[in-house]
Short mmCIF file of N, CA and C in Angstrom, two decimals:
data_model
loop_
_atom_site.label_atom_id
_atom_site.label_comp_id
_atom_site.label_asym_id
_atom_site.label_seq_id
_atom_site.Cartn_x
_atom_site.Cartn_y
_atom_site.Cartn_z
N MET J 17 39.75 22.92 27.73
CA MET J 17 38.83 22.09 28.47
C MET J 17 38.10 21.20 27.46
N THR J 18 38.13 19.90 27.67
CA THR J 18 37.53 18.98 26.71
C THR J 18 36.32 18.22 27.26
N SER J 19 36.06 18.30 28.53
CA SER J 19 34.98 17.53 29.14
C SER J 19 33.60 18.03 28.70
N ALA J 20 32.83 17.11 28.12
CA ALA J 20 31.46 17.45 27.73
C ALA J 20 30.62 17.79 28.96
N VAL J 21 30.91 17.14 30.08
CA VAL J 21 30.18 17.43 31.32
C VAL J 21 30.40 18.89 31.72
N ASN J 22 31.66 19.33 31.68
CA ASN J 22 31.97 20.71 32.07
C ASN J 22 31.25 21.71 31.17
N TRP J 23 31.29 21.47 29.87
CA TRP J 23 30.64 22.41 28.94
C TRP J 23 29.12 22.40 29.11
N ALA J 24 28.54 21.21 29.26
CA ALA J 24 27.09 21.14 29.44
C ALA J 24 26.68 21.84 30.74
N LEU J 25 27.49 21.64 31.78
CA LEU J 25 27.21 22.30 33.06
C LEU J 25 27.29 23.82 32.91
N LEU J 26 28.30 24.29 32.20
CA LEU J 26 28.42 25.73 31.96
C LEU J 26 27.17 26.25 31.24
N GLY J 27 26.68 25.51 30.26
CA GLY J 27 25.45 25.92 29.56
C GLY J 27 24.26 26.02 30.51
N LEU J 28 24.16 25.08 31.45
CA LEU J 28 23.06 25.12 32.41
C LEU J 28 23.17 26.35 33.32
N ILE J 29 24.41 26.69 33.68
CA ILE J 29 24.62 27.86 34.54
C ILE J 29 24.34 29.15 33.76
N ILE J 30 24.71 29.17 32.49
CA ILE J 30 24.40 30.35 31.66
C ILE J 30 22.88 30.52 31.58
N GLU J 31 22.19 29.40 31.43
CA GLU J 31 20.73 29.46 31.33
C GLU J 31 20.09 30.02 32.60
N ARG J 32 20.62 29.59 33.76
CA ARG J 32 20.03 30.03 35.03
C ARG J 32 21.01 29.80 36.17
N GLU J 33 21.20 30.82 36.99
CA GLU J 33 22.03 30.66 38.19
C GLU J 33 21.47 29.50 39.01
N SER J 34 22.36 28.66 39.54
CA SER J 34 21.91 27.48 40.27
C SER J 34 22.94 27.06 41.30
N TYR J 35 22.51 26.23 42.23
CA TYR J 35 23.44 25.62 43.17
C TYR J 35 23.72 24.19 42.70
N ALA J 36 24.73 23.56 43.26
CA ALA J 36 25.27 22.30 42.73
C ALA J 36 24.24 21.18 42.61
N PHE J 37 23.45 20.92 43.67
CA PHE J 37 22.52 19.81 43.60
C PHE J 37 21.44 20.06 42.55
N GLU J 38 20.97 21.30 42.45
CA GLU J 38 19.99 21.64 41.41
C GLU J 38 20.60 21.43 40.03
N LEU J 39 21.87 21.79 39.87
CA LEU J 39 22.56 21.58 38.59
C LEU J 39 22.63 20.10 38.24
N ALA J 40 22.92 19.28 39.24
CA ALA J 40 22.99 17.83 39.01
C ALA J 40 21.63 17.29 38.56
N THR J 41 20.58 17.77 39.19
CA THR J 41 19.22 17.34 38.84
C THR J 41 18.87 17.77 37.41
N ARG J 42 19.14 19.02 37.08
CA ARG J 42 18.87 19.52 35.72
C ARG J 42 19.72 18.79 34.70
N PHE J 43 20.98 18.56 35.04
CA PHE J 43 21.89 17.86 34.13
C PHE J 43 21.33 16.49 33.78
N ARG J 44 20.93 15.74 34.80
CA ARG J 44 20.39 14.39 34.55
C ARG J 44 19.13 14.44 33.72
N ARG J 45 18.27 15.43 33.99
CA ARG J 45 17.03 15.54 33.23
C ARG J 45 17.28 15.83 31.76
N ILE J 46 18.22 16.72 31.49
CA ILE J 46 18.44 17.18 30.12
C ILE J 46 19.40 16.28 29.35
N TYR J 47 20.48 15.87 29.99
CA TYR J 47 21.56 15.20 29.26
C TYR J 47 21.68 13.70 29.53
N SER J 48 20.77 13.12 30.31
CA SER J 48 20.95 11.73 30.76
C SER J 48 21.15 10.73 29.63
N ASN J 49 20.57 10.95 28.47
CA ASN J 49 20.71 9.98 27.38
C ASN J 49 21.88 10.26 26.45
N VAL J 50 22.61 11.35 26.69
CA VAL J 50 23.69 11.68 25.77
C VAL J 50 25.04 11.93 26.43
N ILE J 51 25.05 12.25 27.74
CA ILE J 51 26.31 12.45 28.47
C ILE J 51 26.18 11.73 29.81
N THR J 52 27.17 10.92 30.13
CA THR J 52 27.14 10.18 31.37
C THR J 52 27.71 11.03 32.51
N LEU J 53 26.95 11.08 33.58
CA LEU J 53 27.39 11.74 34.81
C LEU J 53 27.63 10.63 35.82
N SER J 54 28.89 10.43 36.20
CA SER J 54 29.24 9.29 37.06
C SER J 54 28.55 9.37 38.43
N SER J 55 28.49 10.56 38.99
CA SER J 55 27.80 10.76 40.27
C SER J 55 27.58 12.25 40.46
N THR J 56 26.82 12.58 41.49
CA THR J 56 26.59 13.99 41.79
C THR J 56 27.90 14.70 42.10
N SER J 57 28.86 13.99 42.67
CA SER J 57 30.15 14.61 42.99
C SER J 57 30.87 15.10 41.74
N HIS J 58 30.55 14.51 40.59
CA HIS J 58 31.13 14.96 39.33
C HIS J 58 30.77 16.43 39.07
N ILE J 59 29.59 16.84 39.50
CA ILE J 59 29.16 18.23 39.34
C ILE J 59 30.06 19.15 40.16
N TYR J 60 30.37 18.74 41.38
CA TYR J 60 31.23 19.56 42.24
C TYR J 60 32.63 19.68 41.63
N THR J 61 33.14 18.59 41.10
CA THR J 61 34.45 18.62 40.44
C THR J 61 34.42 19.56 39.24
N ALA J 62 33.38 19.45 38.44
CA ALA J 62 33.25 20.31 37.25
C ALA J 62 33.11 21.77 37.65
N LEU J 63 32.36 22.05 38.71
CA LEU J 63 32.24 23.43 39.18
C LEU J 63 33.60 23.98 39.60
N GLY J 64 34.42 23.14 40.23
CA GLY J 64 35.76 23.56 40.61
C GLY J 64 36.60 23.92 39.40
N VAL J 65 36.50 23.11 38.35
CA VAL J 65 37.24 23.38 37.11
C VAL J 65 36.74 24.69 36.49
N LEU J 66 35.43 24.85 36.42
CA LEU J 66 34.87 26.06 35.82
C LEU J 66 35.25 27.31 36.60
N GLN J 67 35.27 27.20 37.93
CA GLN J 67 35.68 28.34 38.75
C GLN J 67 37.17 28.63 38.56
N ALA J 68 38.00 27.60 38.55
CA ALA J 68 39.44 27.78 38.39
C ALA J 68 39.77 28.46 37.07
N ARG J 69 38.94 28.23 36.06
CA ARG J 69 39.14 28.85 34.74
C ARG J 69 38.41 30.18 34.61
N SER J 70 37.81 30.63 35.69
CA SER J 70 37.06 31.90 35.72
C SER J 70 35.90 31.92 34.74
N LEU J 71 35.28 30.76 34.52
CA LEU J 71 34.12 30.68 33.64
C LEU J 71 32.82 30.83 34.41
N VAL J 72 32.87 30.50 35.71
CA VAL J 72 31.73 30.72 36.60
C VAL J 72 32.26 31.32 37.90
N GLU J 73 31.33 31.91 38.63
CA GLU J 73 31.68 32.47 39.94
C GLU J 73 30.52 32.25 40.88
N GLN J 74 30.83 32.26 42.18
CA GLN J 74 29.79 32.15 43.18
C GLN J 74 29.06 33.47 43.26
N VAL J 75 27.74 33.42 43.33
CA VAL J 75 26.93 34.62 43.47
C VAL J 75 27.16 35.17 44.88
N PRO J 76 27.56 36.43 44.98
CA PRO J 76 27.80 37.02 46.31
C PRO J 76 26.56 36.90 47.20
N GLY J 77 26.80 36.60 48.48
CA GLY J 77 25.71 36.50 49.44
C GLY J 77 25.08 35.13 49.50
N THR J 78 25.51 34.19 48.67
CA THR J 78 24.99 32.83 48.74
C THR J 78 26.05 31.95 49.40
N GLY J 79 25.66 30.80 49.85
CA GLY J 79 26.61 29.88 50.46
C GLY J 79 26.86 30.20 51.92
N LEU J 80 25.96 30.94 52.54
CA LEU J 80 26.11 31.30 53.94
C LEU J 80 25.12 30.51 54.78
N GLY J 81 25.33 30.46 56.08
CA GLY J 81 24.39 29.80 56.97
C GLY J 81 24.80 28.39 57.30
N ARG J 82 23.91 27.71 58.06
CA ARG J 82 24.21 26.34 58.53
C ARG J 82 24.36 25.35 57.38
N GLN J 83 23.50 25.43 56.40
CA GLN J 83 23.56 24.53 55.25
C GLN J 83 23.72 25.39 53.99
N PRO J 84 24.97 25.78 53.73
CA PRO J 84 25.18 26.71 52.60
C PRO J 84 24.89 26.05 51.25
N LYS J 85 24.24 26.79 50.42
CA LYS J 85 23.98 26.37 49.04
C LYS J 85 24.46 27.50 48.13
N PRO J 86 25.77 27.52 47.88
CA PRO J 86 26.25 28.60 47.01
C PRO J 86 25.65 28.48 45.62
N GLN J 87 25.22 29.61 45.09
CA GLN J 87 24.69 29.67 43.72
C GLN J 87 25.84 30.08 42.81
N TYR J 88 25.80 29.58 41.60
CA TYR J 88 26.85 29.89 40.63
C TYR J 88 26.23 30.58 39.43
N ARG J 89 27.01 31.52 38.87
CA ARG J 89 26.59 32.20 37.66
C ARG J 89 27.78 32.23 36.71
N ALA J 90 27.47 32.37 35.44
CA ALA J 90 28.52 32.42 34.42
C ALA J 90 29.14 33.81 34.39
N THR J 91 30.43 33.84 34.12
CA THR J 91 31.12 35.11 33.92
C THR J 91 31.01 35.48 32.44
N THR J 92 31.37 36.69 32.13
CA THR J 92 31.41 37.11 30.73
C THR J 92 32.36 36.20 29.95
N SER J 93 33.50 35.88 30.56
CA SER J 93 34.46 34.98 29.93
C SER J 93 33.83 33.60 29.70
N GLY J 94 33.04 33.15 30.67
CA GLY J 94 32.37 31.86 30.54
C GLY J 94 31.39 31.84 29.38
N ILE J 95 30.61 32.90 29.25
CA ILE J 95 29.64 32.98 28.16
C ILE J 95 30.35 33.02 26.81
N ASN J 96 31.41 33.82 26.72
CA ASN J 96 32.18 33.90 25.47
C ASN J 96 32.84 32.56 25.13
N SER J 97 33.42 31.91 26.13
CA SER J 97 34.07 30.62 25.90
C SER J 97 33.06 29.57 25.46
N TYR J 98 31.87 29.61 26.04
CA TYR J 98 30.82 28.67 25.67
C TYR J 98 30.43 28.85 24.21
N GLY J 99 30.29 30.08 23.79
CA GLY J 99 29.98 30.36 22.38
C GLY J 99 31.06 29.82 21.47
N GLU J 100 32.32 30.02 21.84
CA GLU J 100 33.43 29.50 21.03
C GLU J 100 33.41 27.98 20.98
N TRP J 101 33.10 27.35 22.10
CA TRP J 101 33.03 25.89 22.15
C TRP J 101 31.95 25.39 21.19
N LEU J 102 30.81 26.06 21.16
CA LEU J 102 29.74 25.66 20.24
C LEU J 102 30.19 25.78 18.78
N VAL J 103 30.87 26.88 18.46
CA VAL J 103 31.36 27.08 17.09
C VAL J 103 32.41 26.02 16.74
N ASP J 104 33.26 25.68 17.71
CA ASP J 104 34.30 24.68 17.48
C ASP J 104 33.73 23.31 17.14
N HIS J 105 32.46 23.06 17.51
CA HIS J 105 31.84 21.77 17.17
C HIS J 105 31.78 21.54 15.67
N VAL J 106 31.70 22.60 14.91
CA VAL J 106 31.65 22.46 13.45
C VAL J 106 32.92 21.77 12.97
N SER J 107 34.07 22.27 13.40
CA SER J 107 35.32 21.65 12.95
C SER J 107 35.50 20.26 13.57
N GLU J 108 35.01 20.04 14.78
CA GLU J 108 35.12 18.71 15.40
C GLU J 108 34.27 17.70 14.64
N ASP J 109 33.05 18.09 14.28
CA ASP J 109 32.20 17.20 13.49
C ASP J 109 32.86 16.87 12.15
N ARG J 110 33.42 17.88 11.54
CA ARG J 110 34.10 17.69 10.25
C ARG J 110 35.31 16.77 10.41
N ARG J 111 36.08 16.97 11.47
CA ARG J 111 37.25 16.13 11.73
C ARG J 111 36.83 14.66 11.88
N ARG J 112 35.77 14.40 12.61
CA ARG J 112 35.31 13.02 12.79
C ARG J 112 34.90 12.39 11.46
N GLN J 113 34.27 13.15 10.60
CA GLN J 113 33.87 12.61 9.30
C GLN J 113 35.09 12.31 8.45
N VAL J 114 36.10 13.17 8.49
CA VAL J 114 37.34 12.92 7.74
C VAL J 114 38.02 11.67 8.27
N VAL J 115 38.07 11.51 9.59
CA VAL J 115 38.67 10.30 10.18
C VAL J 115 37.92 9.06 9.70
N TYR J 116 36.59 9.12 9.68
CA TYR J 116 35.80 7.98 9.21
C TYR J 116 36.11 7.67 7.74
N ALA J 117 36.14 8.70 6.91
CA ALA J 117 36.41 8.49 5.48
C ALA J 117 37.80 7.90 5.27
N LEU J 118 38.80 8.41 5.99
CA LEU J 118 40.15 7.88 5.86
C LEU J 118 40.23 6.45 6.36
N ALA J 119 39.55 6.16 7.47
CA ALA J 119 39.54 4.79 7.99
C ALA J 119 38.87 3.85 7.00
N LEU J 120 37.78 4.28 6.41
CA LEU J 120 37.09 3.46 5.41
C LEU J 120 37.99 3.23 4.19
N SER J 121 38.77 4.23 3.84
CA SER J 121 39.64 4.10 2.65
C SER J 121 40.68 3.01 2.81
N SER J 122 40.98 2.62 4.05
CA SER J 122 41.93 1.51 4.24
C SER J 122 41.36 0.20 3.73
N LEU J 123 40.06 0.14 3.50
CA LEU J 123 39.41 -1.07 2.98
C LEU J 123 39.19 -1.02 1.47
N PHE J 124 39.65 0.03 0.80
CA PHE J 124 39.39 0.16 -0.63
C PHE J 124 40.07 -0.92 -1.45
N GLY J 125 41.10 -1.56 -0.91
CA GLY J 125 41.73 -2.69 -1.60
C GLY J 125 40.84 -3.92 -1.59
N GLU J 126 39.85 -3.92 -0.72
CA GLU J 126 38.85 -4.99 -0.61
C GLU J 126 37.47 -4.37 -0.80
N PRO J 127 37.12 -4.02 -2.04
CA PRO J 127 35.86 -3.30 -2.27
C PRO J 127 34.63 -4.00 -1.70
N GLY J 128 34.62 -5.32 -1.75
CA GLY J 128 33.46 -6.06 -1.22
C GLY J 128 33.29 -5.83 0.27
N LEU J 129 34.39 -5.87 1.01
CA LEU J 129 34.34 -5.63 2.45
C LEU J 129 33.95 -4.18 2.74
N ALA J 130 34.51 -3.25 1.98
CA ALA J 130 34.16 -1.85 2.16
C ALA J 130 32.67 -1.63 1.90
N LEU J 131 32.13 -2.29 0.86
CA LEU J 131 30.69 -2.17 0.56
C LEU J 131 29.85 -2.75 1.70
N GLU J 132 30.32 -3.84 2.28
CA GLU J 132 29.60 -4.43 3.41
C GLU J 132 29.57 -3.46 4.60
N ILE J 133 30.73 -2.87 4.88
CA ILE J 133 30.80 -1.90 5.99
C ILE J 133 29.90 -0.70 5.69
N LEU J 134 29.89 -0.24 4.45
CA LEU J 134 29.00 0.87 4.07
C LEU J 134 27.54 0.50 4.28
N ALA J 135 27.16 -0.72 3.91
CA ALA J 135 25.78 -1.16 4.08
C ALA J 135 25.41 -1.17 5.56
N ARG J 136 26.32 -1.65 6.39
CA ARG J 136 26.07 -1.68 7.83
C ARG J 136 26.01 -0.26 8.40
N SER J 137 26.87 0.62 7.89
CA SER J 137 26.84 2.02 8.34
C SER J 137 25.53 2.67 7.94
N GLU J 138 25.10 2.41 6.72
CA GLU J 138 23.83 2.98 6.26
C GLU J 138 22.68 2.48 7.14
N GLN J 139 22.69 1.19 7.47
CA GLN J 139 21.66 0.65 8.34
C GLN J 139 21.68 1.33 9.71
N ALA J 140 22.87 1.57 10.22
CA ALA J 140 22.99 2.26 11.51
C ALA J 140 22.41 3.67 11.42
N TRP J 141 22.65 4.37 10.32
CA TRP J 141 22.07 5.70 10.14
C TRP J 141 20.55 5.63 10.00
N LEU J 142 20.07 4.61 9.28
CA LEU J 142 18.61 4.45 9.16
C LEU J 142 17.97 4.23 10.53
N GLU J 143 18.66 3.50 11.40
CA GLU J 143 18.14 3.26 12.74
C GLU J 143 18.14 4.54 13.57
N GLN J 144 18.97 5.51 13.21
CA GLN J 144 19.00 6.79 13.92
C GLN J 144 17.89 7.72 13.44
N ASP J 145 17.33 7.45 12.27
CA ASP J 145 16.30 8.32 11.71
C ASP J 145 15.10 8.38 12.65
N GLY J 146 14.76 9.59 13.05
CA GLY J 146 13.59 9.77 13.91
C GLY J 146 13.82 9.43 15.37
N THR J 147 15.08 9.37 15.82
CA THR J 147 15.35 8.95 17.19
C THR J 147 15.42 10.09 18.19
N THR J 148 15.06 11.29 17.81
CA THR J 148 15.18 12.39 18.78
C THR J 148 14.28 12.16 19.98
N GLY J 149 13.22 11.38 19.83
CA GLY J 149 12.35 11.07 20.97
C GLY J 149 13.09 10.31 22.05
N ALA J 150 14.16 9.62 21.69
CA ALA J 150 14.94 8.86 22.66
C ALA J 150 15.66 9.77 23.64
N PHE J 151 15.71 11.05 23.35
CA PHE J 151 16.41 11.97 24.23
C PHE J 151 15.49 12.54 25.29
N ALA J 152 14.34 11.90 25.48
CA ALA J 152 13.42 12.21 26.58
C ALA J 152 13.12 13.70 26.72
N LEU J 153 12.62 14.27 25.64
CA LEU J 153 12.28 15.69 25.69
C LEU J 153 11.19 15.96 26.72
N ASP J 154 10.38 14.96 27.02
CA ASP J 154 9.33 15.14 28.00
C ASP J 154 9.88 15.29 29.42
N ARG J 155 11.17 14.99 29.61
CA ARG J 155 11.79 15.12 30.93
C ARG J 155 12.50 16.45 31.11
N LEU J 156 12.46 17.31 30.09
CA LEU J 156 13.13 18.60 30.21
C LEU J 156 12.40 19.47 31.24
N PRO J 157 13.15 20.32 31.93
CA PRO J 157 12.53 21.17 32.96
C PRO J 157 11.49 22.12 32.40
N ALA J 158 10.55 22.47 33.25
CA ALA J 158 9.54 23.46 32.89
C ALA J 158 10.25 24.76 32.52
N GLY J 159 9.68 25.46 31.60
CA GLY J 159 10.27 26.73 31.18
C GLY J 159 11.08 26.61 29.90
N MET J 160 11.49 25.39 29.58
CA MET J 160 12.21 25.20 28.32
C MET J 160 11.17 25.03 27.22
N ASP J 161 11.45 25.57 26.07
CA ASP J 161 10.52 25.48 24.94
C ASP J 161 10.72 24.13 24.27
N ILE J 162 10.03 23.14 24.79
CA ILE J 162 10.20 21.76 24.35
C ILE J 162 9.81 21.60 22.88
N GLU J 163 8.78 22.29 22.45
CA GLU J 163 8.36 22.18 21.05
C GLU J 163 9.43 22.72 20.11
N LEU J 164 10.04 23.85 20.46
CA LEU J 164 11.12 24.42 19.65
C LEU J 164 12.33 23.48 19.64
N ILE J 165 12.71 22.99 20.81
CA ILE J 165 13.85 22.07 20.89
C ILE J 165 13.57 20.83 20.06
N SER J 166 12.35 20.31 20.13
CA SER J 166 11.97 19.13 19.37
C SER J 166 12.07 19.38 17.87
N ARG J 167 11.58 20.54 17.42
CA ARG J 167 11.67 20.86 15.98
C ARG J 167 13.12 20.98 15.54
N ILE J 168 13.95 21.61 16.36
CA ILE J 168 15.36 21.77 16.01
C ILE J 168 16.06 20.41 15.94
N LEU J 169 15.82 19.56 16.94
CA LEU J 169 16.44 18.23 16.95
C LEU J 169 15.93 17.37 15.80
N ASP J 170 14.64 17.43 15.53
CA ASP J 170 14.08 16.65 14.43
C ASP J 170 14.68 17.10 13.09
N GLY J 171 14.80 18.40 12.89
CA GLY J 171 15.39 18.92 11.66
C GLY J 171 16.84 18.52 11.52
N GLU J 172 17.61 18.64 12.61
CA GLU J 172 19.02 18.24 12.58
C GLU J 172 19.14 16.76 12.26
N ASN J 173 18.31 15.95 12.89
CA ASN J 173 18.36 14.51 12.67
C ASN J 173 18.01 14.15 11.24
N ARG J 174 16.93 14.70 10.74
CA ARG J 174 16.47 14.39 9.38
C ARG J 174 17.53 14.78 8.35
N LEU J 175 18.07 15.99 8.48
CA LEU J 175 19.07 16.46 7.51
C LEU J 175 20.39 15.68 7.62
N THR J 176 20.80 15.37 8.84
CA THR J 176 22.05 14.62 9.02
C THR J 176 21.94 13.22 8.45
N VAL J 177 20.84 12.55 8.74
CA VAL J 177 20.66 11.19 8.22
C VAL J 177 20.61 11.23 6.70
N ALA J 178 19.89 12.18 6.13
CA ALA J 178 19.81 12.28 4.66
C ALA J 178 21.18 12.55 4.06
N ALA J 179 21.95 13.44 4.67
CA ALA J 179 23.29 13.74 4.14
C ALA J 179 24.20 12.53 4.23
N LYS J 180 24.17 11.82 5.34
CA LYS J 180 25.03 10.63 5.49
C LYS J 180 24.64 9.57 4.48
N ARG J 181 23.35 9.36 4.29
CA ARG J 181 22.91 8.36 3.31
C ARG J 181 23.32 8.75 1.90
N SER J 182 23.25 10.03 1.57
CA SER J 182 23.67 10.50 0.26
C SER J 182 25.17 10.28 0.07
N TRP J 183 25.94 10.58 1.09
CA TRP J 183 27.40 10.37 1.03
C TRP J 183 27.72 8.89 0.88
N ILE J 184 27.03 8.04 1.62
CA ILE J 184 27.24 6.59 1.52
C ILE J 184 26.94 6.12 0.10
N GLN J 185 25.88 6.64 -0.49
CA GLN J 185 25.52 6.27 -1.86
C GLN J 185 26.65 6.67 -2.83
N GLN J 186 27.21 7.84 -2.64
CA GLN J 186 28.31 8.29 -3.50
C GLN J 186 29.53 7.37 -3.35
N VAL J 187 29.88 7.03 -2.11
CA VAL J 187 31.03 6.14 -1.88
C VAL J 187 30.74 4.76 -2.47
N ARG J 188 29.51 4.29 -2.32
CA ARG J 188 29.12 2.99 -2.87
C ARG J 188 29.34 2.96 -4.39
N GLN J 189 28.94 4.03 -5.07
CA GLN J 189 29.12 4.10 -6.52
C GLN J 189 30.60 4.07 -6.89
N GLU J 190 31.43 4.78 -6.13
CA GLU J 190 32.87 4.79 -6.39
C GLU J 190 33.46 3.40 -6.17
N LEU J 191 33.04 2.71 -5.11
CA LEU J 191 33.56 1.37 -4.83
C LEU J 191 33.10 0.36 -5.88
N GLU J 192 31.88 0.51 -6.35
CA GLU J 192 31.39 -0.41 -7.39
C GLU J 192 32.19 -0.26 -8.68
N LYS J 193 32.69 0.94 -8.94
CA LYS J 193 33.57 1.14 -10.09
C LYS J 193 34.88 0.38 -9.91
N LEU J 194 35.38 0.32 -8.66
CA LEU J 194 36.62 -0.38 -8.38
C LEU J 194 36.45 -1.91 -8.48
N GLY J 195 35.27 -2.39 -8.01
CA GLY J 195 35.06 -3.83 -7.88
C GLY J 195 34.79 -4.48 -9.19
#
């Protein structure tokens, strides 16, 4: 399963049993600036995928009556798969960085152009510095530890930007040797 919507939805269900419309509302509140949800019906499609993979199940006794609102909960398999997906992000992040470095290396025959691209990349990273506020932490649902989430995001952002800038500086020095 590769859909970020499906994984994010699974995380919301792990956090708290919910019905589809509530999940859509929570999803938009939490992920609106980082994952696009085409429509509320996307939640129903994702729930179908999660159920088909036995990652979530309907809570017994819900979904009855004139206007059924079935509640969903994560299965043990769903919780385990979610943990694996989070761990897999490490290798995915690393893969993206390798792809970037290899793509940049295609410009090493033109050191001046590569240096220009590096300068623009560095500027883009500088513009990301301190942008965790753009993720609308104030819109997170009650009950979430917004201060803790903010500290974690701020730390991740600060360290990532610093690491990228340090790497760019190293590549810049190597290219200047070529030029």
